[in-house]
PDB file of C-alpha atoms in Angstrom:
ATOM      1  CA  UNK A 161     133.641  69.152-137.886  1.00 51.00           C
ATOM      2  CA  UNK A 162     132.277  65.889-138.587  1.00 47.00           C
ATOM      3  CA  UNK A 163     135.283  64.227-137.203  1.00 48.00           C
ATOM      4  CA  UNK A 164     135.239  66.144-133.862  1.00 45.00           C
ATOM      5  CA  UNK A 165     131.611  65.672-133.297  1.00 42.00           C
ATOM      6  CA  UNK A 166     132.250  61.586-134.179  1.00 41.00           C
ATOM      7  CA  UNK A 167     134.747  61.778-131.961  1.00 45.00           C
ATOM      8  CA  UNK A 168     133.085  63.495-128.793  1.00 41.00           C
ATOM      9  CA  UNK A 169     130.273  61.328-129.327  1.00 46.00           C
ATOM     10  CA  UNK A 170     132.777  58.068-129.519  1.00 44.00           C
ATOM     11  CA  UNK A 171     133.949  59.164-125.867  1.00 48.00           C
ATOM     12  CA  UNK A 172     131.181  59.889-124.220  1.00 42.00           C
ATOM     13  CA  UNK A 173     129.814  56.285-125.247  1.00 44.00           C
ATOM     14  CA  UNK A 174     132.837  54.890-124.098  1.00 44.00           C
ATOM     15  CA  UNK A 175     132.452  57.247-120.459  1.00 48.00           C
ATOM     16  CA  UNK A 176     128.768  55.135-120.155  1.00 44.00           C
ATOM     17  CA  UNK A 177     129.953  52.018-121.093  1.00 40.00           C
ATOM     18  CA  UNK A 178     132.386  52.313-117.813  1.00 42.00           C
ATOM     19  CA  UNK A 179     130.172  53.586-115.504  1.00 40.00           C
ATOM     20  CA  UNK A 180     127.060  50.628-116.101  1.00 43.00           C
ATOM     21  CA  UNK A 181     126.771  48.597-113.319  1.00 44.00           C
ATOM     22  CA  UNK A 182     128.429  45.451-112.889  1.00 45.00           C
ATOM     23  CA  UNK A 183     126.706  42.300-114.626  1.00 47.00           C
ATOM     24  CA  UNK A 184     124.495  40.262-112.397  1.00 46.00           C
ATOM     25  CA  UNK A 185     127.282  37.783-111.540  1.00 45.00           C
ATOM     26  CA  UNK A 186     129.792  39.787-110.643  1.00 46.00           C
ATOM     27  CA  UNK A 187     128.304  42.319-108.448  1.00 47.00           C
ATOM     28  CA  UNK A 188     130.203  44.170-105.978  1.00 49.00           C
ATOM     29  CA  UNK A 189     130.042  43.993-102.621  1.00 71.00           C
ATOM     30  CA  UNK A 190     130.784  41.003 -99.639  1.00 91.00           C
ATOM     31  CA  UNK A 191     127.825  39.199-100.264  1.00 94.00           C
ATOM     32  CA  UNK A 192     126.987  35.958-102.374  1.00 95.00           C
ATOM     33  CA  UNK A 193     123.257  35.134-103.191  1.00 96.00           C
ATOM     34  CA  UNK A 194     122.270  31.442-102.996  1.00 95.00           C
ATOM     35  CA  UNK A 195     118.694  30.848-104.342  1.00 95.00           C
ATOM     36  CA  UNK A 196     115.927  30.300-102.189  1.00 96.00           C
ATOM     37  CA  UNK A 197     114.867  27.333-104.389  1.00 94.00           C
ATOM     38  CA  UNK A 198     114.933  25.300-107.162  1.00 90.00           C
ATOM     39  CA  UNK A 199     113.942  22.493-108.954  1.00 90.00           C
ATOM     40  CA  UNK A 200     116.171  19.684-111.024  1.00 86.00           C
ATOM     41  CA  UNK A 201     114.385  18.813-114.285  1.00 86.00           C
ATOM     42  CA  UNK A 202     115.775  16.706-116.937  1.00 82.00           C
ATOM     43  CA  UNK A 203     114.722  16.685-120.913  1.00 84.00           C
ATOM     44  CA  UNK A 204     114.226  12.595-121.809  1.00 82.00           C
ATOM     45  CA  UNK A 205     115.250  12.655-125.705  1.00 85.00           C
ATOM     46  CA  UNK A 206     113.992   9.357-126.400  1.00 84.00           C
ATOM     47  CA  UNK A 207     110.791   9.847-124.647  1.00 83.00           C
ATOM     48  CA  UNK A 208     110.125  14.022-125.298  1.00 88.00           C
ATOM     49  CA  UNK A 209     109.149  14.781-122.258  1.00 85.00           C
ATOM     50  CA  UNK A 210     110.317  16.343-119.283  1.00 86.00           C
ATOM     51  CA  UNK A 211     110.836  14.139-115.945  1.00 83.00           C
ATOM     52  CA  UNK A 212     110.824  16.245-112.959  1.00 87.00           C
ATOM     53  CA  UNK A 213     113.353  15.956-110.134  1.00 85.00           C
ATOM     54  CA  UNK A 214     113.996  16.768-106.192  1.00 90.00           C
ATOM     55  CA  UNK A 215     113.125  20.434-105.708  1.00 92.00           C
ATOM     56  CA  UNK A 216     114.888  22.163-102.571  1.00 93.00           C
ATOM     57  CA  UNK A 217     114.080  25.021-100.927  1.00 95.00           C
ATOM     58  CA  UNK A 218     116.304  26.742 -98.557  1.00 97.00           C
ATOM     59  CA  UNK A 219     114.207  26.880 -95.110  1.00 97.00           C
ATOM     60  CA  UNK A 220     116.874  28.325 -92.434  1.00 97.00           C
ATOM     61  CA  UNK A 221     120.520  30.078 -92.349  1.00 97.00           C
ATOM     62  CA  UNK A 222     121.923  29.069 -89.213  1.00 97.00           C
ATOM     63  CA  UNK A 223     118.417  28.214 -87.945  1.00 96.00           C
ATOM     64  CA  UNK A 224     117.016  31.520 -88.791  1.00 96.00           C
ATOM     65  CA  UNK A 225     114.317  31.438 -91.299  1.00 96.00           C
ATOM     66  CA  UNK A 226     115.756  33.630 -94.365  1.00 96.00           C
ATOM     67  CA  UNK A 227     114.883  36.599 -96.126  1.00 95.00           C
ATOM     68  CA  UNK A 228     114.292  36.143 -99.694  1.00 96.00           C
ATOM     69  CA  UNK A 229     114.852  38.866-102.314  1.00 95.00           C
ATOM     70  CA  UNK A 230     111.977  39.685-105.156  1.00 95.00           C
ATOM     71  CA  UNK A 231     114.658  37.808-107.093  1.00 95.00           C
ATOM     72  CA  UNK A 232     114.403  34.442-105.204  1.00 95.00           C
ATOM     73  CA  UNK A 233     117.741  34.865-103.957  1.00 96.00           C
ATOM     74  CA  UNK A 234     119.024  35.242-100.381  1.00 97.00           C
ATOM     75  CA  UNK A 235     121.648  37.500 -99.658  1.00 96.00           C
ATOM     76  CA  UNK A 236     124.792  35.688 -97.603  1.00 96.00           C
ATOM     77  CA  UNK A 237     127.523  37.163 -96.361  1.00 94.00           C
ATOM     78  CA  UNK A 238     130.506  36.143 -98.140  1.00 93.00           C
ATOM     79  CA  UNK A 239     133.778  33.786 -96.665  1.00 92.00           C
ATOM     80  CA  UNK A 240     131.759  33.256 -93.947  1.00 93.00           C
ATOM     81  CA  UNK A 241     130.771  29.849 -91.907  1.00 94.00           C
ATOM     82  CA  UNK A 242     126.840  28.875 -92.010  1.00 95.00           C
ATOM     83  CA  UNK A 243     124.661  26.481 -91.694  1.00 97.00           C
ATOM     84  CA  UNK A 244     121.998  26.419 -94.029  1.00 97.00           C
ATOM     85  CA  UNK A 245     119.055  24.371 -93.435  1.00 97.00           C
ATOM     86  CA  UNK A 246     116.972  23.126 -96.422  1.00 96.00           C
ATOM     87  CA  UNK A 247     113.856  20.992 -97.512  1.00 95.00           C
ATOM     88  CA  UNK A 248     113.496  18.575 -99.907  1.00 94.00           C
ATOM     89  CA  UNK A 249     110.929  16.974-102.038  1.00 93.00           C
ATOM     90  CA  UNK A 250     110.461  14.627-105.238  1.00 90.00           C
ATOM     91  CA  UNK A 251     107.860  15.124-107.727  1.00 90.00           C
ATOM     92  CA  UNK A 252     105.631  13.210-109.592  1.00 89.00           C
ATOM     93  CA  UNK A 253     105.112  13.093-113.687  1.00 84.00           C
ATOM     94  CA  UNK A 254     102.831  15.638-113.705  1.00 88.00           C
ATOM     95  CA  UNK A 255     105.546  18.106-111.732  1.00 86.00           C
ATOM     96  CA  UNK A 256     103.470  18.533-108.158  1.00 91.00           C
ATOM     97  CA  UNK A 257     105.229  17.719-104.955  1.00 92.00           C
ATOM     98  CA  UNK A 258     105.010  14.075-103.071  1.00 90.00           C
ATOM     99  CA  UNK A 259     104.380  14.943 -99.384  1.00 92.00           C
ATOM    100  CA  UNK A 260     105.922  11.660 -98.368  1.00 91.00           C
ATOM    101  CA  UNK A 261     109.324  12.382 -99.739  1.00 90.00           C
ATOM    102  CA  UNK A 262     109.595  15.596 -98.123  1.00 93.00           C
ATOM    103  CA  UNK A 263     112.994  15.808 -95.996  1.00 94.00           C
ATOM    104  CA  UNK A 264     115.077  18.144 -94.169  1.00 96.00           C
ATOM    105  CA  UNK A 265     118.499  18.649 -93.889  1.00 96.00           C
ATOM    106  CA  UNK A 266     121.405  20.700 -93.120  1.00 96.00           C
ATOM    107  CA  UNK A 267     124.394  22.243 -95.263  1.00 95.00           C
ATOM    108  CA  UNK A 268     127.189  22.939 -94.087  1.00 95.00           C
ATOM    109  CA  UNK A 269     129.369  26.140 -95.527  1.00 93.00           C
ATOM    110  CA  UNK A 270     132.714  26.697 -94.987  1.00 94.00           C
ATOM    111  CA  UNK A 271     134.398  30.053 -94.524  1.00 92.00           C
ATOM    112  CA  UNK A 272     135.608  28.967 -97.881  1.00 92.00           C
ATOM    113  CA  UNK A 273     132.825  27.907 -99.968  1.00 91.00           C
ATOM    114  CA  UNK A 274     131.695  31.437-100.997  1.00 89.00           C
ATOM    115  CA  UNK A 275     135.231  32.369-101.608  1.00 88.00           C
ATOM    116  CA  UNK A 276     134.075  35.184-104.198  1.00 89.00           C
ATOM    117  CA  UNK A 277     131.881  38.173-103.370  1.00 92.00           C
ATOM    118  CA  UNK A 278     129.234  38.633-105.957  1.00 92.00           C
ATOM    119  CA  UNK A 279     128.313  35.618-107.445  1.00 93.00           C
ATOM    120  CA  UNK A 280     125.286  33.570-107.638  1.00 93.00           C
ATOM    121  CA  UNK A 281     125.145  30.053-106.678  1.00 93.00           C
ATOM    122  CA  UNK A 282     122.404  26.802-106.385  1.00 91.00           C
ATOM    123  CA  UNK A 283     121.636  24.479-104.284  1.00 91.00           C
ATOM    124  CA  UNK A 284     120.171  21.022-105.980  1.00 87.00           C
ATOM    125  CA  UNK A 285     118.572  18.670-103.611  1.00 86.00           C
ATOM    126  CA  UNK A 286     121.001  16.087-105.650  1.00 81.00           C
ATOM    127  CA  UNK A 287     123.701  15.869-108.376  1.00 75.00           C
ATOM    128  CA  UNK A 288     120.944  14.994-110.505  1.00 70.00           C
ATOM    129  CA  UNK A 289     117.277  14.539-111.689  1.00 70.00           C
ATOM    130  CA  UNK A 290     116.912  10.681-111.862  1.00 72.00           C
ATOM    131  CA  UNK A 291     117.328   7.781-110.303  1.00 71.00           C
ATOM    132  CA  UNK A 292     118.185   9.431-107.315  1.00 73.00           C
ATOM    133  CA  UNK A 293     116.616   8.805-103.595  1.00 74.00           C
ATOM    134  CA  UNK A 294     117.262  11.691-100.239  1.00 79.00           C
ATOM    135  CA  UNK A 295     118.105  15.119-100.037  1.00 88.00           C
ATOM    136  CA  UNK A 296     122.132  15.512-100.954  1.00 88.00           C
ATOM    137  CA  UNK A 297     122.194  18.920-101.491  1.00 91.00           C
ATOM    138  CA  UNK A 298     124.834  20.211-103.735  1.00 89.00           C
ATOM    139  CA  UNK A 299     126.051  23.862-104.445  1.00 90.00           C
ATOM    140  CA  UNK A 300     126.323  24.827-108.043  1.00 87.00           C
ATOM    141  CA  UNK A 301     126.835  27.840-110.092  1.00 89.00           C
ATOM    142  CA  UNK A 302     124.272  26.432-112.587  1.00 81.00           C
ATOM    143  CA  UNK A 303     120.793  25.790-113.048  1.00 79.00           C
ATOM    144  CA  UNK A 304     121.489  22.400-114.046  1.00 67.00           C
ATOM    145  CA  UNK A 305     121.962  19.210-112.424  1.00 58.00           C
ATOM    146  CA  UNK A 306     125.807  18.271-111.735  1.00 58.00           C
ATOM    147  CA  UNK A 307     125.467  14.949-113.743  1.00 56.00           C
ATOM    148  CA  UNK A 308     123.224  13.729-117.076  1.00 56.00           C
ATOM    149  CA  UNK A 309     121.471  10.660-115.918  1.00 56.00           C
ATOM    150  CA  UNK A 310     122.154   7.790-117.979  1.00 54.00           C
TER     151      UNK A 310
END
């Protein structure tokens, strides 16, 4: 009896393992979700502190201002063409914006780029956190800059 009931209960947590929803980055659907903004920081070892970098924040898709999810994410149709417009900033030690670096640009997507329904993506205002100067903005599945800075 003790078998049986193991057993039942085995299946029916397999049955609710398969029917959870799929894991953040690989939700269903036609859509991609590129966040709304973000920040490049950088950990200095030799100093122990953290320098802050460009933030971006994404201002237009194809020069319509965007709506942004509770998650800070905007929802974008997926192997699509868009422009997306965004704003860029640097920051000084203490972390708060400096008005005069403030720049805006525009980001071209191919039909292409977002290849894969689902995911999650990034845009950096740069490849990375130092010793860096304009808004390059570059698309990246991770929170981190594209390059270490030397």
């Amino acid at each position: 009896m003790k078998q049986t009931l193991l057993l039942v209960f085995g299946i029916l947590l397999l049955q609710g393992c398969q029917s959870l929803p799929p894991a953040e980055d690989e939700i269903d659907g036609d859509t991609v979700f590129v966040s709304a903004n973000h920040c490049l920081n950088e950990y200095l070892d030799d100093l122990e502190k953290v320098h802050y970098g460009p933030c971006l924040k994404v201002i237009a898709i194809n020069d319509n201002e965007p709506a942004v999810g509770e998650d800070g994410f905007i929802e974008l149709p997926a192997a699509t063409a868009l422009t997306i417009g965004v704003s860029c900033v640097y920051r000084h030690a203490d972390g708060s914006p400096i008005p005069a670096t403030m720049e805006n640009v525009d980001f071209d997507v191919s039909k292409n780029t977002f290849a894969k329904a689902g995911q999650r993506w990034y845009l950096h205002a740069h490849k990375q956190a130092r010793r860096v100067v304009g808004c390059e903005p570059t698309l990246s599945r991770s929170v981190y800059p594209t390059n270490d800075t030397n």
